[in-house]
C-alpha positions in Angstrom: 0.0 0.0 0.0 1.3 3.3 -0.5 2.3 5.5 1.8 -0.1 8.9 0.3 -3.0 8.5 0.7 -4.8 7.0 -3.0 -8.1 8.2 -3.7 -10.9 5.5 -2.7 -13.6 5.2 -5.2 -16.4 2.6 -4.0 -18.1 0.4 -6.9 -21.7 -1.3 -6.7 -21.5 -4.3 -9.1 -25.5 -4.8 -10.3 -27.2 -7.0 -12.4 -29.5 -9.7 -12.9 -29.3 -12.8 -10.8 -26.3 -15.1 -12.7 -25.2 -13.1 -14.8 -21.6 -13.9 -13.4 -21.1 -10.6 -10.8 -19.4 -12.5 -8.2 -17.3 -14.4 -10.5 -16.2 -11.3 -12.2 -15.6 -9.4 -9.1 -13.4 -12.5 -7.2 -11.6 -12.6 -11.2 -11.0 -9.0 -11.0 -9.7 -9.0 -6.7 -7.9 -12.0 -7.6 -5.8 -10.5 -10.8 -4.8 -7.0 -8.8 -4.0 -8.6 -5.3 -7.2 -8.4 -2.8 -6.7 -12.5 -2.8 -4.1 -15.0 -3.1 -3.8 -17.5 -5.3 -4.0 -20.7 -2.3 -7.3 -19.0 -1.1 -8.3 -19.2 -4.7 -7.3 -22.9 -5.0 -8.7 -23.3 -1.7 -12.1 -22.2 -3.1 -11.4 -24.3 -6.1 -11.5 -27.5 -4.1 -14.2 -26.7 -2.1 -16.3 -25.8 -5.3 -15.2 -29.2 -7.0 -16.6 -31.1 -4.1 -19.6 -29.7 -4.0 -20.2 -30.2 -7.4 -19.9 -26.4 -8.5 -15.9 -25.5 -9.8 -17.3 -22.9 -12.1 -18.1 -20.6 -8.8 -14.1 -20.6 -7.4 -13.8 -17.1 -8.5 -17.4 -16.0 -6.9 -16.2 -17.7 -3.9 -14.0 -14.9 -2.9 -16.9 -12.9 -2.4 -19.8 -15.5 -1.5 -17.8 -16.5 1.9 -21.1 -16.6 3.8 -22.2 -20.3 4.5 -25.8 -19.7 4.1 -24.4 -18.1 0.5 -22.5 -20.9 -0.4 -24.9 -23.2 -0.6 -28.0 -21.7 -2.4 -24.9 -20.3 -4.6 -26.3 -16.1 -4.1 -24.9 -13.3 -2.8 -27.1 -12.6 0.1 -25.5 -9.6 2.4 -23.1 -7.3 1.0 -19.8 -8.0 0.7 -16.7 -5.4 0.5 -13.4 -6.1 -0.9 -10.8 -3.9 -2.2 -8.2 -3.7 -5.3 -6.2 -1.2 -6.7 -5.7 0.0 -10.0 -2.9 2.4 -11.3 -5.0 5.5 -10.3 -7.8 4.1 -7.9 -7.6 2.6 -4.4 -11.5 0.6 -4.8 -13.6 -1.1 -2.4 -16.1 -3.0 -4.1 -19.8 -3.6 -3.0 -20.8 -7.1 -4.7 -24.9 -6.2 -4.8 -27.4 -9.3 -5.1 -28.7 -10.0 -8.3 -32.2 -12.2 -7.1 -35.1 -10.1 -6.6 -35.6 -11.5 -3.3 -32.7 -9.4 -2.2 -33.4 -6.3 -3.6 -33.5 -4.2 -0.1 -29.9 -5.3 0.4 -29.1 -4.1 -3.0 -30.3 -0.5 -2.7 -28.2 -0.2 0.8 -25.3 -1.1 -1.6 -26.0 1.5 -4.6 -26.8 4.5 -2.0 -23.0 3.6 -0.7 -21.4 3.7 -4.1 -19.4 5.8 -6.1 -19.6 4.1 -9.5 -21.2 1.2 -10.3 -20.0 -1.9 -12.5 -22.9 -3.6 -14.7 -22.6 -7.0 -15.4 -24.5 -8.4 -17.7 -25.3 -12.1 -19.5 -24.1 -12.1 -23.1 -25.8 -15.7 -24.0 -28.9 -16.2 -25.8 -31.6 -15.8 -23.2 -29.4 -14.7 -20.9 -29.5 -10.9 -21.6 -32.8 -11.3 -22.6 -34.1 -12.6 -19.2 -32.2 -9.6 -17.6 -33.8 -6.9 -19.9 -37.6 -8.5 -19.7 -39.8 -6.4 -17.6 -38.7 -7.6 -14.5 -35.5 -8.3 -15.0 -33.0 -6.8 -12.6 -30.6 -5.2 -15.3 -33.5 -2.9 -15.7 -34.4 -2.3 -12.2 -31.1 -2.4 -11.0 -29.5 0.5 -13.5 -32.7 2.2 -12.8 -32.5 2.5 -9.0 -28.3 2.9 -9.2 -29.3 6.4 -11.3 -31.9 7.5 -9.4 -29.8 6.7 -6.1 -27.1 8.8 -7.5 -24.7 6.7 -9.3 -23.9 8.9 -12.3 -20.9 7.1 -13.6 -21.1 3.5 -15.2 -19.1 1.0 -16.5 -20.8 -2.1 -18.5 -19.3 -5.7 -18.0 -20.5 -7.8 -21.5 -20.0 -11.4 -19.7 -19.7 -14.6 -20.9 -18.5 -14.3 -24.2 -17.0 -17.5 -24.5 -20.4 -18.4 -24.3 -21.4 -17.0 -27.6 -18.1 -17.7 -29.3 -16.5 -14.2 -28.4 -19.2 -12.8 -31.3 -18.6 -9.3 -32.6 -21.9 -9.3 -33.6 -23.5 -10.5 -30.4 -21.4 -7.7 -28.3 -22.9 -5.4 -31.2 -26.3 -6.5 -30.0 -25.9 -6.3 -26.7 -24.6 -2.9 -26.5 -26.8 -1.4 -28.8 -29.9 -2.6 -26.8 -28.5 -1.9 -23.6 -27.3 1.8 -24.6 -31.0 2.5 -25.2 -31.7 1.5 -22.0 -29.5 3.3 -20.4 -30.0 6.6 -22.3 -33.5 6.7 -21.3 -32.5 6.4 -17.6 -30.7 9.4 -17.7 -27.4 7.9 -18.2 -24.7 9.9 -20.8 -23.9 7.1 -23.5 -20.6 9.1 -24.4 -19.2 8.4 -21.0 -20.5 4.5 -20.2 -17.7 1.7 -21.2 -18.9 -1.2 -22.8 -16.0 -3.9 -22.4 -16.7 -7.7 -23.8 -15.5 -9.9 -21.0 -15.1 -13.4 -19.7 -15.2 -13.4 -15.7 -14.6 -16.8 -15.7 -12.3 -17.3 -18.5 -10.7 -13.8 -17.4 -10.5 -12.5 -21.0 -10.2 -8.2 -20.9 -10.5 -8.1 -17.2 -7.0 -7.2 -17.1 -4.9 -8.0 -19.9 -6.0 -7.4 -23.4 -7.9 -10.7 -24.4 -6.4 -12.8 -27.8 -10.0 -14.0 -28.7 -11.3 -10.7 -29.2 -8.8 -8.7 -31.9 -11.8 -6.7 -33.0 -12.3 -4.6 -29.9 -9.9 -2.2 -29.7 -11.2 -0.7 -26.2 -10.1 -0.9 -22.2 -10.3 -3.9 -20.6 -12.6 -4.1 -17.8 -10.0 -2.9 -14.9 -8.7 0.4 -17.7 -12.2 1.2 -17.6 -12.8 1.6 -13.8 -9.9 3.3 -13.8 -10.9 5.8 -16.3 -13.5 6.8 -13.7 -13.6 10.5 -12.7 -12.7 10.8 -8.9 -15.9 12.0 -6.6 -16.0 15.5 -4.9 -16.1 14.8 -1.0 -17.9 16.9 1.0 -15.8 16.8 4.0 -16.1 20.0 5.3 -19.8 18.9 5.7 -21.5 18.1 9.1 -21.0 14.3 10.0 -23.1 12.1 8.5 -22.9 8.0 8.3 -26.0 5.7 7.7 -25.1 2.8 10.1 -25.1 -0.1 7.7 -24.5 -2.9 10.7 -23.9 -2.9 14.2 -21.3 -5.6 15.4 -20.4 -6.6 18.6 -16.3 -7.1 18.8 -15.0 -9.2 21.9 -12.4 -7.0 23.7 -13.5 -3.9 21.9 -17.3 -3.7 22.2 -19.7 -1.8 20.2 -18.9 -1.1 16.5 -20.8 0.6 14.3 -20.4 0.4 10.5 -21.4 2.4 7.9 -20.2 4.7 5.0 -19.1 8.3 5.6 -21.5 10.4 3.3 -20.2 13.9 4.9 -17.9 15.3 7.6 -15.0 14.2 9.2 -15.1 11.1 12.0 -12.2 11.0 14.3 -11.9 9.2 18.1 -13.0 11.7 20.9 -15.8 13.2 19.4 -19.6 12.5 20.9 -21.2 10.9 18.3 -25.4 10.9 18.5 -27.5 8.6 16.4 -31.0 9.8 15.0 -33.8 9.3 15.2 -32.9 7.7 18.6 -30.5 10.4 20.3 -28.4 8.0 21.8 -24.7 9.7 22.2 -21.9 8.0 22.8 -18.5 8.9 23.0 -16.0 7.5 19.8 -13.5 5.3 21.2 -11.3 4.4 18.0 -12.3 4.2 14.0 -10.8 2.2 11.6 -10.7 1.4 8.0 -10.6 -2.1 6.8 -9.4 -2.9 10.1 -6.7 -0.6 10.6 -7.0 2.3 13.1 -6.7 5.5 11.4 -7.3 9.2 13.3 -9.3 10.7 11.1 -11.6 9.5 8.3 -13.8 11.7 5.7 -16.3 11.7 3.6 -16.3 8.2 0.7 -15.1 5.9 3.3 -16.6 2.7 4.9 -15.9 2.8 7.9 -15.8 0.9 11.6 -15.9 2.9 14.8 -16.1 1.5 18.5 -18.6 3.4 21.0 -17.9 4.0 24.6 -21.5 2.3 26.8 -23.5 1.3 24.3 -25.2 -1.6 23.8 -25.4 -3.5 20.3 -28.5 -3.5 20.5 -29.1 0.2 21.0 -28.2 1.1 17.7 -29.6 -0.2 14.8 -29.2 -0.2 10.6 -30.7 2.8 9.2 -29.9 5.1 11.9 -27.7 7.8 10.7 -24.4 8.9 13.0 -23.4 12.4 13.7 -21.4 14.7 15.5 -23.6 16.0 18.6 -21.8 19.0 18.8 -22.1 20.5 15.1 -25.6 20.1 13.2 -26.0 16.7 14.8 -28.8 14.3 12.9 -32.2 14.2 14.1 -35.6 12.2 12.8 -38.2 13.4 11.2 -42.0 13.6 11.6 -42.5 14.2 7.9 -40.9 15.5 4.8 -42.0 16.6 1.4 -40.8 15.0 -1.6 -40.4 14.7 -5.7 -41.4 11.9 -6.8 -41.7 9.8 -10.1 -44.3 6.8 -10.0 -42.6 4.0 -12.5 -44.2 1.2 -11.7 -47.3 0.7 -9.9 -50.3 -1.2 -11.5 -52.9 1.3 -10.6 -53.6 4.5 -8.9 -51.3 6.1 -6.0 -54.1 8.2 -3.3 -53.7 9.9 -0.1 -53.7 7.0 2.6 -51.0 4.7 0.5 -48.4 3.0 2.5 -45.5 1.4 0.9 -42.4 1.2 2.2 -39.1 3.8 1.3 -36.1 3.0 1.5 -33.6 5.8 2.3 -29.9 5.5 2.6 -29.9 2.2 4.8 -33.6 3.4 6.2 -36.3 0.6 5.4 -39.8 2.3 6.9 -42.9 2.4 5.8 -44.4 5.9 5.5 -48.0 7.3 4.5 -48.8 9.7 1.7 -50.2 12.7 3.4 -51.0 14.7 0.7 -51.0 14.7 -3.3 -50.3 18.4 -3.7 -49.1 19.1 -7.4 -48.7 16.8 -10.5 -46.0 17.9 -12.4 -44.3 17.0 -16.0 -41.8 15.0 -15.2 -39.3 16.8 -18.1 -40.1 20.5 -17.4 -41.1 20.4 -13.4 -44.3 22.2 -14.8 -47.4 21.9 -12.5 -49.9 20.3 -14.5 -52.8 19.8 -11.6 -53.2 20.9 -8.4 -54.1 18.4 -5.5 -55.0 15.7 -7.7 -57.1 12.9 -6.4 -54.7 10.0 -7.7 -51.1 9.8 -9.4 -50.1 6.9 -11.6 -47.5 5.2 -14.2 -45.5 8.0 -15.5 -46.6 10.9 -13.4 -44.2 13.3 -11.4 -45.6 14.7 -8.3 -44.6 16.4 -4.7 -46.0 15.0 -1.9 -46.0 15.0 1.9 -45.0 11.6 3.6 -45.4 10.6 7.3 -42.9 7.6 8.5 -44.9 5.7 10.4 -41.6 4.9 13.0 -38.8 7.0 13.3 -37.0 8.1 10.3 -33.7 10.0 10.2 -33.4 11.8 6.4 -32.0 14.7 4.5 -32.7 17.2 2.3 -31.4 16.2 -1.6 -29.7 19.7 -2.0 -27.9 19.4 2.0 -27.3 15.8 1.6 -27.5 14.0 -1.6 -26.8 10.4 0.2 -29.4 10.6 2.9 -32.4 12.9 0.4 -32.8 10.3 -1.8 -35.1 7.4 -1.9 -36.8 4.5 -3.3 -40.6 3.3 -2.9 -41.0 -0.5 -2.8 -44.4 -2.2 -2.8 -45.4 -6.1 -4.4 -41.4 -6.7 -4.2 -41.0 -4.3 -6.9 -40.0 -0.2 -7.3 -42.8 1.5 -7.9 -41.5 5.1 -7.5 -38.2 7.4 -6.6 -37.9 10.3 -5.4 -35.7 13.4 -3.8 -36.7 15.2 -0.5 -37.0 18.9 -0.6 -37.7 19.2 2.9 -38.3 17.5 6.0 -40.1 19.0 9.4 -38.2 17.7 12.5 -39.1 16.1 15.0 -40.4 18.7 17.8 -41.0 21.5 15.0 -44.4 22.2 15.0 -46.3 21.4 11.3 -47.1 24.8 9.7 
């Protein structure tokens, strides 16, 4: 490791269930150093004897039991590698539908994300069907603030390493993508293997007619995120672990501010303070950490089960994080089979916040293009409309304003396992300020 300090970039890889993310993600951490090779051939054996060698690579990341034997990525994992420019930690997101809530604490965490999809006949197809998660997941990574992009083409030994397949592929996914919002000009499209390993790192021999980046010159083309560090402290507790001889450990992704040991931290919506014992990153104690980090930290009398995921840390003594007893949002309805009226309950997810709230009020249906008001307090919204709207959490929720703090004002509305709508907060009404 070097001795500066490398800029950290965090990647999400999405896409539909088996379409070879785990494999390409151990490939890739293998090839630049985050594993070595007898952990690799560890995994081999133990793959081979339970009848699945093809998932050594995936292994790396899969190292949950419970994972290993259904053969998904269940929890998020983080590993790092490092590329000429880039020090990355990568979050390996699920691809089955069941796990879709872990998946969007992933993408609000991430930097960049890494798109992996199925070349093979039927393959790319399922992913791209209506409710296949190439879709859904490149939808929600957008909407959750992921702006940059890099597509992984896998399994083109499967197809033969066909030009004309890649040409497919990418032509149909581009569309995609453009209508999402994404900017086609920017988004690599690199032909892969992530189990044969061809363009993850070295050029591969059974494509001479793509002349582009392999897969790790791509993420490395990425442009470096601005931090706001000089932010107040923010960190959406991801998981709370308890550590024998150290204690309480909260873990969670800097979004703003500064962390450093000796500072009272206080968690919303509960208000619990505690006092920061030590904080480290991938288990090494540092003094300070800012804002694009993951990051562990220990708390001084405080009970694992005090603090909880979703909860968001702060600093008690500048602008510290409190909950909220309802906030007004923009939202886009995308997917919901019939009307949206006051009284609906789904369930957001903000950050790595999972609570249901109630729509309050319907107050102005907008074009979704131009932000124009195109009726006042409608009686329903559907498919396709853009509307503000007041929400109520119906148990304490700790959120953001979009324009204070991107990471903790955006969200996701989830009903019938599927997105039905997304949406930015414009403003929120604390707890203990009265409702005008």
């Amino acid at each position: 490791m070097n001795q500066n300090p490398r800029t950290r970039i965090s990647i999400v890889v999405i896409g539909h269930a088996n379409s070879g993310k785990s494999t390409t993600t151990g490939h890739l951490i293998f090839k630049c150093g985050g594993v070595d090779k007898k952990t690799i051939d560890k995994y081999e054996k133990e793959a081979t004897e339970q009848g699945k060698p093809s998932l050594k690579y995936a292994w790396v990341l899969d190292n949950l039991k419970a994972e290993r034997e259904k053969g998904m990525t269940i929890d998020i994992s983080l590993w790092r590698f490092e590329s000429p420019n880039f020090d990355f930690t990568v979050i390996d997101a699920p691809g089955h539908r069941d796990f879709i809530k872990n998946m969007i604490t992933g993408t609000t965490q991430a930097d960049a994300a890494l798109l992996v999809v199925d070349s093979s006949h039927g393959g790319f197809e399922a992913g791209m069907a209506r409710d296949g998660q190439t879709r859904e997941h490149s939808l929600l990574a957008f909407t959750l603030g992921v702006k940059q992009i890099v597509v992984a083409v896998n399994k083109m030994d499967e197809v033969n390493y066909s030009e004309k397949r890649f040409e497919e592929v990418k032509g149909e996914l581009s569309n995609h993508l453009k209508k999402v919002g994404f900017k086609i000009s920017k988004v690599s499209f690199v032909p892969i293997s992530g189990w044969e390993g061809d363009n993850i790192v070295d050029s591969s021999r059974n494509m001479v007619w793509y002349e582009g980046p392999t897969l790790l010159e791509a993420l490395d083309n990425l442009n470096a995120p601005a931090r706001p560090n000089d932010k107040p402290l923010r960190i959406p507790i991801q998981d709370v672990y308890k550590i024998g001889g150290i204690g309480t450990v909260p873990v969670g992704r800097v979004e703003a501010g500064r962390i450093r040991p000796g500072i009272t931290a206080q968690f919303a919506p509960s208000g619990i303070k505690a006092e920061v014992k030590s904080v480290e990153v991938h288990h090494e104690c540092v003094p300070e950490v800012g804002a694009g980090n993951n990051v562990g930290f220990n708390v001084k009398n405080v009970s694992v089960k005090d603090v909880r995921r979703g909860e968001v840390a702060s600093n008690a003594d500048e602008d510290p994080a409190c909950g909220v007893s309802s906030f007004e949002a923009q939202i886009i309805v995308m997917n919901h089979p019939g009307k949206i009226t006051k009284g609906y309950c789904p369930v957001i997810d903000c950050h790595t916040a999972h609570v249901a709230c109630k729509f309050l009020d319907i107050r102005d249906r907008m074009d979704r293009r131009t932000g124009k008001i195109i009726e006042s307090n409608p009686e329903s919204i559907q498919n396709g409309d853009a509307a503000m709207v007041t929400l109520e959490p119906t148990k304490p929720l700790c959120v953001e304003t979009f324009s204070d703090f991107p990471a903790l004002g955006r969200f996701v509305i989830r009903d019938m396992r599927q997105t039905v709508a997304v949406g930015i907060i414009k403003a929120t009404t604390k707890y203990n300020e009265l409702s005008e």
